[in-house]
Amino acid sequence: MLKAPVASQRDVASSEAYALAVDAMGGDRAPDIVLAGLELAADRHPHAKILLIGDETVLKAALPSYPKAARICDIRHAAESISMEMKPTAALRVRGSSMRLAMEAVAAGEAQGVVSAGNSGAMLALAKIIVKALPGISRPAMVAVQPSARGDTIMLDLGANIGCDARNLVEFAIMGEAFAQAELGLPKPTIGLLNVGSEELKGDEKLRQAAEVLRESALGEQFYGFVEGHDITAGTTDIVVTDGFTGNVALKTGEGALKLAFALLKRVFKTNMLTKLGYLLVRPGLERMREWIDPRRYNGAVFVGLNGIVVKSHGGADGESFASAIDVAMDAVTHRLNDKIRARLDQLGMLNNNDQGLETHSETSKEPVS
Amino acid sequence: MLKAPVASQRDVASSEAYALAVDAMGGDRAPDIVLAGLELAADRHPHAKILLIGDETVLKAALPSYPKAARICDIRHAAESISMEMKPTAALRVRGSSMRLAMEAVAAGEAQGVVSAGNSGAMLALAKIIVKALPGISRPAMVAVQPSARGDTIMLDLGANIGCDARNLVEFAIMGEAFAQAELGLPKPTIGLLNVGSEELKGDEKLRQAAEVLRESALGEQFYGFVEGHDITAGTTDIVVTDGFTGNVALKTGEGALKLAFALLKRVFKTNMLTKLGYLLVRPGLERMREWIDPRRYNGAVFVGLNGIVVKSHGGADGESFASAIDVAMDAVTHRLNDKIRARLDQLGMLNNNDQGLETHSETSKEPVS
């Protein structure tokens, strides 16, 4: 495969551009799990072209062991890498890191997206500075797919932004819609705004304001209203919108509770000979269940709202889960996630990054700011 | 049993005072589940004296069917009751409601605590106005016991306060400690402050400030530091402290995830004849597991930080879960929850409701407010 020509001469959407730039050095067991993941991904995306960025010597030595990956990858040397422990501010100063070069390939139009299993704080900081936010998006967000009783639920933000205002929440809804269309193939996904239960406490001003804007917008038909914590796993809506602090806690609390359920279940099955026999009888179903709710299946957390597709794979991922992060990125590329976001922002008059619509609502609101 | 004399003449801690005032009219199936709950509670707390408040005609007709409850209860008439749908502001205007009279019995020193399965927003509003906050507590909070891999975890606030500052979080830690001592019998419970994962995003200013105060206080040895969502069910700390919005979402997300696990499990067991046989073999253990994580076992959510014990039972509770709310209230009364809170506030110099300690930290903090 020929090395791609200079970035600036290329059209991002061109079929000759790299689909993805992959940070070969990110994650606890890089580059092995990255290469193992690409080997699996090559079967699923045989026509994808991947720009593999990392230590050239290491990669040239390792790649022949992954023949399918070798067929779709071009190697680009990066002299440095960012450790999992490095602070984002320090990571930004490492000019020649594999993660940074991957982001730069996207910014230059060489690749449409980037996948890394590296340090997520560094990744978010680099993405914001190098790939940059889409016009009309003030806060890129972290989004992922989670298991629910009705199939898959999409939640955002999962930690990219601690404090959020009403405008941010509306942007999250727009990005969530595009993500649900691109990743789950839902033409008109429903949207819920995460809130607390008691009527009295329901929502502070930013939540009420965001709800009002969404209800009256072109997304109004898809806007369900407020949802609560239990609605995430119930699958009440296809998309759950919340600030990054709450979203991060909810994501990890849900994962923790499922883990607790399996730990308790294991104890039940180990009680005696009869329960052990019981386990043997249900094992296949249990394993399917465990796989289905396995966070690895939902491994591709995506930073949305950037001028390119940016996918974060778990740091402790294995090859299978890295491949699933590649799948998520490829879906976003193929289904033109960002075009969908742009179109919706345009329709809602939010392309110019101003807060006009929301400020108007704020001024006319009868509710005191709590 | 004799009717208690006039409230103002009585010492709250006197053994002749009512242990609890019970709102007989709160909840979806009142007064039946209340009476069924008291019938069970009478076995467990045969020496407790209960002031049962509600429609006298209804209660006098119903009580004989619950002979054990009848032995420990005195009836007090309340002409009105507060519906589950009523807004707190409207509920405050109902002068003769059973819930209000129960709170007034606590404020007057007739009873040491109140239990109601009624409208929680109304309950919180009435408790703040009538029972009032303990000196040194600026924000009473809602606390409950939750299942974890290492036993029980206590979390607060679960929704009484949406926005919280560092002082509030420190108060929550103090109230959580006293609650863990009174309800779980842990002499030195560990305390975690709920936060998000990524180092970069870790904590806004109020979290960093609360952590600093706790670390340097007499609670320092018990303060674990920051915990994340998955630590709640892992049981990393005995107590998880967070603001009411996040706590409410985490509580309901955890419950929802456990519910999802059971729903999936049910599907697995129903697959075929063999899996159905497997179910029969593990059923006893599964039922114990389900009971253990049943929210009803954790039914007594307590409003802490008030001049009396205030326990909320689930609106849709049955007799067993109402009895468990009575247990929680009796534990708090017997183990002198509020005395423990007072003693710790005094030790930390927080009894006078000023923010001195925290303001000092705020002024000397090097971190920018995020």
PDB file of N, CA and C in Angstrom, chain B residues 19-71:
ATOM      1  N   ALA B  19     -41.702   6.943  71.353  1.00  0.00           N
ATOM      2  CA  ALA B  19     -40.497   6.754  70.560  1.00  0.00           C
ATOM      3  C   ALA B  19     -40.725   7.402  69.192  1.00  0.00           C
ATOM      4  N   LEU B  20     -41.845   7.074  68.579  1.00  0.00           N
ATOM      5  CA  LEU B  20     -42.098   7.583  67.229  1.00  0.00           C
ATOM      6  C   LEU B  20     -43.530   8.081  67.062  1.00  0.00           C
ATOM      7  N   ALA B  21     -43.677   9.095  66.220  1.00  0.00           N
ATOM      8  CA  ALA B  21     -44.986   9.485  65.721  1.00  0.00           C
ATOM      9  C   ALA B  21     -45.084   8.933  64.300  1.00  0.00           C
ATOM     10  N   VAL B  22     -46.129   8.184  64.027  1.00  0.00           N
ATOM     11  CA  VAL B  22     -46.259   7.550  62.713  1.00  0.00           C
ATOM     12  C   VAL B  22     -47.428   8.166  61.951  1.00  0.00           C
ATOM     13  N   ASP B  23     -47.125   8.604  60.733  1.00  0.00           N
ATOM     14  CA  ASP B  23     -48.154   9.153  59.848  1.00  0.00           C
ATOM     15  C   ASP B  23     -48.939   7.975  59.254  1.00  0.00           C
ATOM     16  N   ALA B  24     -50.142   7.771  59.738  1.00  0.00           N
ATOM     17  CA  ALA B  24     -50.920   6.602  59.309  1.00  0.00           C
ATOM     18  C   ALA B  24     -51.485   6.767  57.908  1.00  0.00           C
ATOM     19  N   MET B  25     -51.490   7.981  57.380  1.00  0.00           N
ATOM     20  CA  MET B  25     -52.193   8.243  56.125  1.00  0.00           C
ATOM     21  C   MET B  25     -51.247   8.435  54.928  1.00  0.00           C
ATOM     22  N   GLY B  26     -49.947   8.229  55.114  1.00  0.00           N
ATOM     23  CA  GLY B  26     -49.011   8.459  54.016  1.00  0.00           C
ATOM     24  C   GLY B  26     -48.774   7.199  53.192  1.00  0.00           C
ATOM     25  N   GLY B  27     -48.674   7.352  51.890  1.00  0.00           N
ATOM     26  CA  GLY B  27     -48.372   6.206  51.031  1.00  0.00           C
ATOM     27  C   GLY B  27     -49.580   5.773  50.226  1.00  0.00           C
ATOM     28  N   ASP B  28     -49.308   4.948  49.218  1.00  0.00           N
ATOM     29  CA  ASP B  28     -50.351   4.591  48.263  1.00  0.00           C
ATOM     30  C   ASP B  28     -51.457   3.740  48.888  1.00  0.00           C
ATOM     31  N   ARG B  29     -51.110   2.894  49.855  1.00  0.00           N
ATOM     32  CA  ARG B  29     -52.129   2.014  50.419  1.00  0.00           C
ATOM     33  C   ARG B  29     -52.294   2.226  51.921  1.00  0.00           C
ATOM     34  N   ALA B  30     -52.258   3.504  52.315  1.00  0.00           N
ATOM     35  CA  ALA B  30     -52.447   3.834  53.727  1.00  0.00           C
ATOM     36  C   ALA B  30     -53.936   3.765  54.046  1.00  0.00           C
ATOM     37  N   PRO B  31     -54.335   3.436  55.294  1.00  0.00           N
ATOM     38  CA  PRO B  31     -53.441   3.107  56.392  1.00  0.00           C
ATOM     39  C   PRO B  31     -53.100   1.620  56.481  1.00  0.00           C
ATOM     40  N   ASP B  32     -53.566   0.797  55.534  1.00  0.00           N
ATOM     41  CA  ASP B  32     -53.399  -0.656  55.683  1.00  0.00           C
ATOM     42  C   ASP B  32     -51.944  -1.081  55.841  1.00  0.00           C
ATOM     43  N   ILE B  33     -51.057  -0.607  54.909  1.00  0.00           N
ATOM     44  CA  ILE B  33     -49.672  -1.070  55.015  1.00  0.00           C
ATOM     45  C   ILE B  33     -49.008  -0.509  56.263  1.00  0.00           C
ATOM     46  N   VAL B  34     -49.446   0.661  56.700  1.00  0.00           N
ATOM     47  CA  VAL B  34     -48.869   1.230  57.923  1.00  0.00           C
ATOM     48  C   VAL B  34     -49.208   0.325  59.102  1.00  0.00           C
ATOM     49  N   LEU B  35     -50.465  -0.079  59.180  1.00  0.00           N
ATOM     50  CA  LEU B  35     -50.891  -0.929  60.296  1.00  0.00           C
ATOM     51  C   LEU B  35     -50.240  -2.307  60.200  1.00  0.00           C
ATOM     52  N   ALA B  36     -50.156  -2.837  58.993  1.00  0.00           N
ATOM     53  CA  ALA B  36     -49.491  -4.140  58.808  1.00  0.00           C
ATOM     54  C   ALA B  36     -48.029  -4.037  59.235  1.00  0.00           C
ATOM     55  N   GLY B  37     -47.403  -2.915  58.904  1.00  0.00           N
ATOM     56  CA  GLY B  37     -46.010  -2.695  59.294  1.00  0.00           C
ATOM     57  C   GLY B  37     -45.856  -2.579  60.801  1.00  0.00           C
ATOM     58  N   LEU B  38     -46.783  -1.882  61.436  1.00  0.00           N
ATOM     59  CA  LEU B  38     -46.713  -1.714  62.892  1.00  0.00           C
ATOM     60  C   LEU B  38     -46.966  -3.046  63.601  1.00  0.00           C
ATOM     61  N   GLU B  39     -47.791  -3.877  63.002  1.00  0.00           N
ATOM     62  CA  GLU B  39     -48.056  -5.197  63.583  1.00  0.00           C
ATOM     63  C   GLU B  39     -46.750  -6.002  63.647  1.00  0.00           C
ATOM     64  N   LEU B  40     -45.966  -5.942  62.572  1.00  0.00           N
ATOM     65  CA  LEU B  40     -44.661  -6.614  62.557  1.00  0.00           C
ATOM     66  C   LEU B  40     -43.690  -5.919  63.513  1.00  0.00           C
ATOM     67  N   ALA B  41     -43.702  -4.594  63.510  1.00  0.00           N
ATOM     68  CA  ALA B  41     -42.768  -3.828  64.336  1.00  0.00           C
ATOM     69  C   ALA B  41     -43.013  -4.081  65.823  1.00  0.00           C
ATOM     70  N   ALA B  42     -44.272  -4.322  66.199  1.00  0.00           N
ATOM     71  CA  ALA B  42     -44.614  -4.523  67.611  1.00  0.00           C
ATOM     72  C   ALA B  42     -43.899  -5.746  68.179  1.00  0.00           C
ATOM     73  N   ASP B  43     -43.660  -6.738  67.322  1.00  0.00           N
ATOM     74  CA  ASP B  43     -42.903  -7.916  67.759  1.00  0.00           C
ATOM     75  C   ASP B  43     -41.450  -7.565  68.027  1.00  0.00           C
ATOM     76  N   ARG B  44     -40.908  -6.719  67.174  1.00  0.00           N
ATOM     77  CA  ARG B  44     -39.479  -6.397  67.269  1.00  0.00           C
ATOM     78  C   ARG B  44     -39.196  -5.317  68.309  1.00  0.00           C
ATOM     79  N   HIS B  45     -40.160  -4.458  68.530  1.00  0.00           N
ATOM     80  CA  HIS B  45     -39.961  -3.349  69.476  1.00  0.00           C
ATOM     81  C   HIS B  45     -41.138  -3.320  70.442  1.00  0.00           C
ATOM     82  N   PRO B  46     -41.262  -4.354  71.269  1.00  0.00           N
ATOM     83  CA  PRO B  46     -42.475  -4.464  72.098  1.00  0.00           C
ATOM     84  C   PRO B  46     -42.623  -3.342  73.120  1.00  0.00           C
ATOM     85  N   HIS B  47     -41.521  -2.664  73.459  1.00  0.00           N
ATOM     86  CA  HIS B  47     -41.608  -1.615  74.468  1.00  0.00           C
ATOM     87  C   HIS B  47     -41.698  -0.213  73.870  1.00  0.00           C
ATOM     88  N   ALA B  48     -41.697  -0.136  72.538  1.00  0.00           N
ATOM     89  CA  ALA B  48     -41.800   1.177  71.898  1.00  0.00           C
ATOM     90  C   ALA B  48     -43.220   1.704  72.073  1.00  0.00           C
ATOM     91  N   LYS B  49     -43.349   2.982  72.286  1.00  0.00           N
ATOM     92  CA  LYS B  49     -44.680   3.595  72.304  1.00  0.00           C
ATOM     93  C   LYS B  49     -44.821   4.440  71.041  1.00  0.00           C
ATOM     94  N   ILE B  50     -45.897   4.200  70.321  1.00  0.00           N
ATOM     95  CA  ILE B  50     -46.077   4.859  69.022  1.00  0.00           C
ATOM     96  C   ILE B  50     -47.292   5.771  69.061  1.00  0.00           C
ATOM     97  N   LEU B  51     -47.124   6.982  68.558  1.00  0.00           N
ATOM     98  CA  LEU B  51     -48.254   7.901  68.393  1.00  0.00           C
ATOM     99  C   LEU B  51     -48.704   7.784  66.937  1.00  0.00           C
ATOM    100  N   LEU B  52     -49.887   7.214  66.754  1.00  0.00           N
ATOM    101  CA  LEU B  52     -50.377   6.919  65.401  1.00  0.00           C
ATOM    102  C   LEU B  52     -51.342   8.019  64.989  1.00  0.00           C
ATOM    103  N   ILE B  53     -50.962   8.743  63.931  1.00  0.00           N
ATOM    104  CA  ILE B  53     -51.726   9.942  63.590  1.00  0.00           C
ATOM    105  C   ILE B  53     -52.447   9.796  62.257  1.00  0.00           C
ATOM    106  N   GLY B  54     -53.768  10.017  62.289  1.00  0.00           N
ATOM    107  CA  GLY B  54     -54.546   9.918  61.060  1.00  0.00           C
ATOM    108  C   GLY B  54     -56.029  10.047  61.355  1.00  0.00           C
ATOM    109  N   ASP B  55     -56.834   9.644  60.388  1.00  0.00           N
ATOM    110  CA  ASP B  55     -58.281   9.740  60.538  1.00  0.00           C
ATOM    111  C   ASP B  55     -58.726   8.797  61.656  1.00  0.00           C
ATOM    112  N   GLU B  56     -59.225   9.383  62.748  1.00  0.00           N
ATOM    113  CA  GLU B  56     -59.543   8.631  63.956  1.00  0.00           C
ATOM    114  C   GLU B  56     -60.590   7.542  63.695  1.00  0.00           C
ATOM    115  N   THR B  57     -61.620   7.883  62.924  1.00  0.00           N
ATOM    116  CA  THR B  57     -62.691   6.927  62.648  1.00  0.00           C
ATOM    117  C   THR B  57     -62.151   5.715  61.911  1.00  0.00           C
ATOM    118  N   VAL B  58     -61.357   5.991  60.870  1.00  0.00           N
ATOM    119  CA  VAL B  58     -60.764   4.910  60.079  1.00  0.00           C
ATOM    120  C   VAL B  58     -59.831   4.063  60.946  1.00  0.00           C
ATOM    121  N   LEU B  59     -58.986   4.731  61.708  1.00  0.00           N
ATOM    122  CA  LEU B  59     -57.988   4.000  62.492  1.00  0.00           C
ATOM    123  C   LEU B  59     -58.634   3.183  63.614  1.00  0.00           C
ATOM    124  N   LYS B  60     -59.639   3.756  64.271  1.00  0.00           N
ATOM    125  CA  LYS B  60     -60.304   3.018  65.350  1.00  0.00           C
ATOM    126  C   LYS B  60     -60.987   1.768  64.822  1.00  0.00           C
ATOM    127  N   ALA B  61     -61.503   1.866  63.597  1.00  0.00           N
ATOM    128  CA  ALA B  61     -62.158   0.707  62.996  1.00  0.00           C
ATOM    129  C   ALA B  61     -61.146  -0.345  62.568  1.00  0.00           C
ATOM    130  N   ALA B  62     -59.980   0.111  62.096  1.00  0.00           N
ATOM    131  CA  ALA B  62     -59.008  -0.827  61.519  1.00  0.00           C
ATOM    132  C   ALA B  62     -58.082  -1.445  62.563  1.00  0.00           C
ATOM    133  N   LEU B  63     -57.714  -0.700  63.580  1.00  0.00           N
ATOM    134  CA  LEU B  63     -56.676  -1.136  64.513  1.00  0.00           C
ATOM    135  C   LEU B  63     -56.953  -2.491  65.187  1.00  0.00           C
ATOM    136  N   PRO B  64     -58.210  -2.793  65.570  1.00  0.00           N
ATOM    137  CA  PRO B  64     -58.449  -4.096  66.208  1.00  0.00           C
ATOM    138  C   PRO B  64     -58.022  -5.299  65.371  1.00  0.00           C
ATOM    139  N   SER B  65     -57.949  -5.134  64.066  1.00  0.00           N
ATOM    140  CA  SER B  65     -57.473  -6.233  63.223  1.00  0.00           C
ATOM    141  C   SER B  65     -55.960  -6.423  63.351  1.00  0.00           C
ATOM    142  N   TYR B  66     -55.291  -5.480  63.983  1.00  0.00           N
ATOM    143  CA  TYR B  66     -53.839  -5.556  64.174  1.00  0.00           C
ATOM    144  C   TYR B  66     -53.557  -5.495  65.677  1.00  0.00           C
ATOM    145  N   PRO B  67     -53.821  -6.607  66.397  1.00  0.00           N
ATOM    146  CA  PRO B  67     -53.809  -6.567  67.865  1.00  0.00           C
ATOM    147  C   PRO B  67     -52.464  -6.179  68.467  1.00  0.00           C
ATOM    148  N   LYS B  68     -51.365  -6.622  67.856  1.00  0.00           N
ATOM    149  CA  LYS B  68     -50.049  -6.260  68.417  1.00  0.00           C
ATOM    150  C   LYS B  68     -49.784  -4.770  68.227  1.00  0.00           C
ATOM    151  N   ALA B  69     -50.121  -4.256  67.050  1.00  0.00           N
ATOM    152  CA  ALA B  69     -49.966  -2.820  66.792  1.00  0.00           C
ATOM    153  C   ALA B  69     -50.823  -2.034  67.789  1.00  0.00           C
ATOM    154  N   ALA B  70     -52.037  -2.510  68.024  1.00  0.00           N
ATOM    155  CA  ALA B  70     -52.950  -1.807  68.921  1.00  0.00           C
ATOM    156  C   ALA B  70     -52.344  -1.644  70.305  1.00  0.00           C
ATOM    157  N   ARG B  71     -51.550  -2.652  70.729  1.00  0.00           N
ATOM    158  CA  ARG B  71     -50.967  -2.598  72.074  1.00  0.00           C
ATOM    159  C   ARG B  71     -49.922  -1.490  72.223  1.00  0.00           C
TER     160      ARG B  71
END
